């Protein structure tokens, strides 16, 4: 068995997310690796794939059949987490002569072959990080260190993000591969309608739905202003405050038909999405923008900003708005003709992304 492993290409994924809430970049990593595990059924003689996880991860039963889970080190606490990402993971990759892959924004500065940089939000919206300049500076230092290394290949989630990485870090375009997000995880989530009672949402009154952190680039102020002009609807906004100062500004805007729920579970999110009139994403900036594709997979209409990558991803399957103009009649907007979601769901899926990932890292 040992000799067989030596003859195969050894690939090691960063599993620092195991045992945490699978959201955002963690969802990206988990779902691509999950689909990759299925693809390996026919390639067991070519690849030996491992997921390195912290030894103190709460849950490691991910249901993989072909990917081996290996435990090393501790990741509890900020210092341990940084040490695990920058030392434990790359050291294990070097020790095992593997090919290191980080899809999680850990950004190990040494010893890794493939790094995912999902967007350039730190660079484009520095105002998001007022009061947290050190956090932003550390992240950007890591990205600069990595992007200067010619041997490191960059993975990102849209062509728009690829252009941003080239612009901010002067990376040669041929070092960047676009591998987007998917939506199939929505099929595995059970809708939890208890959220309506929990968050005191009148599910008899029609509502529009939006989710995301209260960062400046999410442009939730657009929804608050649109809500004032469309009083017949409620507007339900979910997501955490993160550490953005924008949450303070939003909370000062008291609008009677806007409901901030705070963080909700995947099941609660699905229930809110299934019952809404449409999902709204008025962002000024996104790397991909996954909530609209989740909504499309449930047969819902989506209203998105004509900015950043969103027209690239959603083409004619979305209703578009000007992110700088919230003076809209939503009843008229909802009557606009749009294309079907099928083409978008086929073009962007975890299965397709896993195939592209294996083609990239397995070559």
Short mmCIF file of C-alpha atoms in Angstrom, two decimals, residues 113-332:
data_model
loop_
_atom_site.label_atom_id
_atom_site.label_comp_id
_atom_site.label_asym_id
_atom_site.label_seq_id
_atom_site.Cartn_x
_atom_site.Cartn_y
_atom_site.Cartn_z
CA UNK A 113 0.88 25.18 -4.69
CA UNK A 114 -2.74 26.32 -5.10
CA UNK A 115 -4.39 29.22 -3.26
CA UNK A 116 -7.96 30.51 -3.61
CA UNK A 117 -8.42 34.28 -3.50
CA UNK A 118 -12.18 34.72 -3.74
CA UNK A 119 -12.27 38.48 -4.26
CA UNK A 120 -10.42 41.74 -3.63
CA UNK A 121 -12.82 43.24 -1.11
CA UNK A 122 -10.02 44.17 1.31
CA UNK A 123 -8.48 46.24 -1.43
CA UNK A 124 -11.65 47.67 -2.99
CA UNK A 125 -13.47 48.57 0.23
CA UNK A 126 -10.92 49.50 2.93
CA UNK A 127 -13.72 51.39 4.75
CA UNK A 128 -15.15 47.99 5.73
CA UNK A 129 -12.26 47.59 8.15
CA UNK A 130 -12.26 50.85 10.09
CA UNK A 131 -11.00 49.98 13.55
CA UNK A 132 -9.59 46.70 12.23
CA UNK A 133 -6.74 48.00 10.09
CA UNK A 134 -4.28 45.44 11.49
CA UNK A 135 -6.53 42.58 10.40
CA UNK A 136 -6.72 44.03 6.88
CA UNK A 137 -2.97 44.72 6.74
CA UNK A 138 -2.12 41.14 7.78
CA UNK A 139 -4.41 39.68 5.14
CA UNK A 140 -3.00 41.89 2.38
CA UNK A 141 0.56 41.11 3.45
CA UNK A 142 -0.15 37.40 3.06
CA UNK A 143 -1.72 37.86 -0.36
CA UNK A 144 1.22 39.97 -1.56
CA UNK A 145 3.69 37.32 -0.35
CA UNK A 146 1.81 34.55 -2.14
CA UNK A 147 1.08 36.35 -5.40
CA UNK A 148 4.78 37.21 -5.82
CA UNK A 149 5.65 33.51 -5.89
CA UNK A 150 5.59 32.47 -9.54
CA UNK A 151 5.13 28.78 -8.67
CA UNK A 152 1.86 29.44 -6.84
CA UNK A 153 -1.31 29.10 -8.89
CA UNK A 154 -4.29 31.25 -7.97
CA UNK A 155 -7.91 30.07 -7.97
CA UNK A 156 -10.77 32.57 -8.00
CA UNK A 157 -14.53 32.45 -8.51
CA UNK A 158 -15.34 34.79 -11.42
CA UNK A 159 -13.68 36.50 -14.35
CA UNK A 160 -14.35 39.83 -12.66
CA UNK A 161 -12.38 38.70 -9.59
CA UNK A 162 -9.60 37.52 -11.89
CA UNK A 163 -9.34 41.02 -13.37
CA UNK A 164 -9.20 42.50 -9.87
CA UNK A 165 -6.36 40.19 -8.80
CA UNK A 166 -4.41 41.10 -11.93
CA UNK A 167 -5.02 44.81 -11.22
CA UNK A 168 -4.13 44.86 -7.53
CA UNK A 169 -1.30 42.30 -7.46
CA UNK A 170 0.07 42.35 -11.02
CA UNK A 171 -0.39 38.58 -11.34
CA UNK A 172 -0.01 37.11 -14.83
CA UNK A 173 -3.48 36.05 -16.04
CA UNK A 174 -2.20 32.56 -16.93
CA UNK A 175 -1.54 31.94 -13.22
CA UNK A 176 -5.22 32.45 -12.36
CA UNK A 177 -7.95 29.84 -12.92
CA UNK A 178 -11.64 30.65 -12.50
CA UNK A 179 -13.58 27.95 -10.63
CA UNK A 180 -16.93 29.21 -9.45
CA UNK A 181 -19.51 28.37 -6.81
CA UNK A 182 -22.46 26.00 -7.05
CA UNK A 183 -25.92 25.43 -5.61
CA UNK A 184 -26.53 21.68 -5.07
CA UNK A 185 -26.07 22.00 -1.31
CA UNK A 186 -29.56 23.52 -1.22
CA UNK A 187 -31.04 20.08 -1.99
CA UNK A 188 -29.58 18.72 1.27
CA UNK A 189 -31.01 21.49 3.49
CA UNK A 190 -34.33 20.90 5.25
CA UNK A 191 -36.51 24.00 5.37
CA UNK A 192 -37.17 25.19 8.93
CA UNK A 193 -40.33 27.31 8.99
CA UNK A 194 -40.08 27.90 12.73
CA UNK A 195 -38.04 30.95 11.73
CA UNK A 196 -41.23 32.93 11.06
CA UNK A 197 -42.36 32.63 14.67
CA UNK A 198 -38.84 32.94 16.07
CA UNK A 199 -38.16 36.20 14.23
CA UNK A 200 -41.73 37.51 14.44
CA UNK A 201 -42.17 37.58 10.66
CA UNK A 202 -45.71 37.80 9.34
CA UNK A 203 -45.58 35.15 6.62
CA UNK A 204 -49.01 36.29 5.36
CA UNK A 205 -47.57 39.65 4.24
CA UNK A 206 -45.43 39.35 1.09
CA UNK A 207 -41.76 40.07 1.63
CA UNK A 208 -38.48 40.43 -0.22
CA UNK A 209 -35.45 38.64 1.18
CA UNK A 210 -31.76 39.52 1.39
CA UNK A 211 -28.85 37.98 3.24
CA UNK A 212 -25.27 38.91 3.93
CA UNK A 213 -23.07 40.70 6.41
CA UNK A 214 -23.59 44.39 7.12
CA UNK A 215 -20.56 45.51 5.17
CA UNK A 216 -20.55 48.68 3.08
CA UNK A 217 -20.22 46.79 -0.19
CA UNK A 218 -23.37 44.76 0.50
CA UNK A 219 -25.27 48.05 0.03
CA UNK A 220 -28.12 47.12 2.37
CA UNK A 221 -28.97 50.81 2.61
CA UNK A 222 -30.49 50.37 -0.88
CA UNK A 223 -33.01 47.94 0.60
CA UNK A 224 -33.87 50.26 3.48
CA UNK A 225 -34.55 53.11 1.06
CA UNK A 226 -36.50 50.88 -1.33
CA UNK A 227 -38.57 49.64 1.62
CA UNK A 228 -39.73 53.18 2.35
CA UNK A 229 -40.98 53.50 -1.22
CA UNK A 230 -42.70 50.07 -1.23
CA UNK A 231 -44.63 49.91 2.07
CA UNK A 232 -46.97 47.11 0.96
CA UNK A 233 -44.05 44.68 1.33
CA UNK A 234 -41.88 43.57 4.19
CA UNK A 235 -38.12 43.27 3.71
CA UNK A 236 -36.36 40.51 5.66
CA UNK A 237 -32.59 40.86 6.04
CA UNK A 238 -30.48 38.10 7.58
CA UNK A 239 -26.79 37.78 8.39
CA UNK A 240 -24.30 38.69 11.08
CA UNK A 241 -22.91 42.11 11.96
CA UNK A 242 -19.33 40.91 11.50
CA UNK A 243 -17.09 43.75 12.64
CA UNK A 244 -18.28 46.38 10.20
CA UNK A 245 -19.08 49.94 11.27
CA UNK A 246 -21.80 49.85 8.61
CA UNK A 247 -24.07 47.94 11.01
CA UNK A 248 -24.21 50.99 13.28
CA UNK A 249 -25.38 53.19 10.40
CA UNK A 250 -27.98 50.65 9.27
CA UNK A 251 -29.36 50.26 12.77
CA UNK A 252 -29.90 54.02 12.98
CA UNK A 253 -32.25 53.79 10.00
CA UNK A 254 -35.56 52.71 11.51
CA UNK A 255 -37.90 51.46 8.78
CA UNK A 256 -41.15 49.83 9.94
CA UNK A 257 -41.33 47.22 7.18
CA UNK A 258 -37.70 46.06 7.48
CA UNK A 259 -36.90 43.07 9.72
CA UNK A 260 -33.28 42.32 10.71
CA UNK A 261 -33.16 38.70 11.89
CA UNK A 262 -29.46 38.41 12.67
CA UNK A 263 -27.75 35.10 11.87
CA UNK A 264 -30.04 32.23 10.84
CA UNK A 265 -29.40 28.54 10.24
CA UNK A 266 -29.31 27.02 6.76
CA UNK A 267 -32.76 25.54 7.32
CA UNK A 268 -34.18 28.90 8.39
CA UNK A 269 -32.51 30.60 5.44
CA UNK A 270 -34.09 28.10 3.05
CA UNK A 271 -37.55 28.65 4.56
CA UNK A 272 -37.21 32.41 4.17
CA UNK A 273 -35.95 32.03 0.61
CA UNK A 274 -38.72 29.63 -0.40
CA UNK A 275 -41.48 31.93 0.79
CA UNK A 276 -40.19 35.30 -0.43
CA UNK A 277 -41.45 37.27 -3.43
CA UNK A 278 -37.86 37.49 -4.66
CA UNK A 279 -34.31 37.65 -3.36
CA UNK A 280 -32.54 41.00 -3.58
CA UNK A 281 -28.77 41.42 -3.81
CA UNK A 282 -27.98 45.12 -4.35
CA UNK A 283 -24.22 44.72 -3.79
CA UNK A 284 -21.65 47.21 -4.98
CA UNK A 285 -19.08 44.42 -4.99
CA UNK A 286 -19.08 40.60 -4.96
CA UNK A 287 -16.58 37.92 -5.87
CA UNK A 288 -19.38 35.65 -7.09
CA UNK A 289 -22.59 36.33 -5.15
CA UNK A 290 -23.92 32.94 -4.11
CA UNK A 291 -27.39 33.76 -2.59
CA UNK A 292 -28.97 34.48 -6.00
CA UNK A 293 -27.93 31.10 -7.40
CA UNK A 294 -29.28 29.44 -4.26
CA UNK A 295 -32.59 31.26 -4.84
CA UNK A 296 -32.64 30.33 -8.55
CA UNK A 297 -32.20 26.67 -7.58
CA UNK A 298 -35.42 26.97 -5.54
CA UNK A 299 -37.34 28.49 -8.43
CA UNK A 300 -37.32 32.04 -7.05
CA UNK A 301 -36.83 35.30 -8.92
CA UNK A 302 -33.70 37.28 -8.12
CA UNK A 303 -33.07 41.04 -8.22
CA UNK A 304 -29.38 41.88 -8.41
CA UNK A 305 -27.16 44.88 -8.88
CA UNK A 306 -25.80 45.68 -12.31
CA UNK A 307 -22.32 45.89 -10.81
CA UNK A 308 -19.16 43.81 -10.33
CA UNK A 309 -19.47 40.14 -11.34
CA UNK A 310 -23.26 39.79 -11.00
CA UNK A 311 -24.18 40.34 -14.69
CA UNK A 312 -21.38 37.92 -15.61
CA UNK A 313 -22.79 35.18 -13.38
CA UNK A 314 -26.54 35.69 -13.76
CA UNK A 315 -26.79 36.86 -17.38
CA UNK A 316 -30.47 37.20 -18.40
CA UNK A 317 -31.86 35.10 -15.52
CA UNK A 318 -31.95 38.06 -13.10
CA UNK A 319 -33.78 41.38 -12.81
CA UNK A 320 -31.17 44.15 -12.65
CA UNK A 321 -31.11 47.34 -10.59
CA UNK A 322 -28.88 50.37 -10.35
CA UNK A 323 -27.13 49.98 -6.95
CA UNK A 324 -27.02 53.78 -6.61
CA UNK A 325 -30.73 54.35 -7.25
CA UNK A 326 -33.29 52.86 -4.88
CA UNK A 327 -36.20 54.89 -6.29
CA UNK A 328 -37.91 51.82 -7.77
CA UNK A 329 -41.43 50.45 -8.01
CA UNK A 330 -40.95 46.79 -7.15
CA UNK A 331 -44.30 45.79 -8.67
CA UNK A 332 -43.16 47.14 -12.05
#
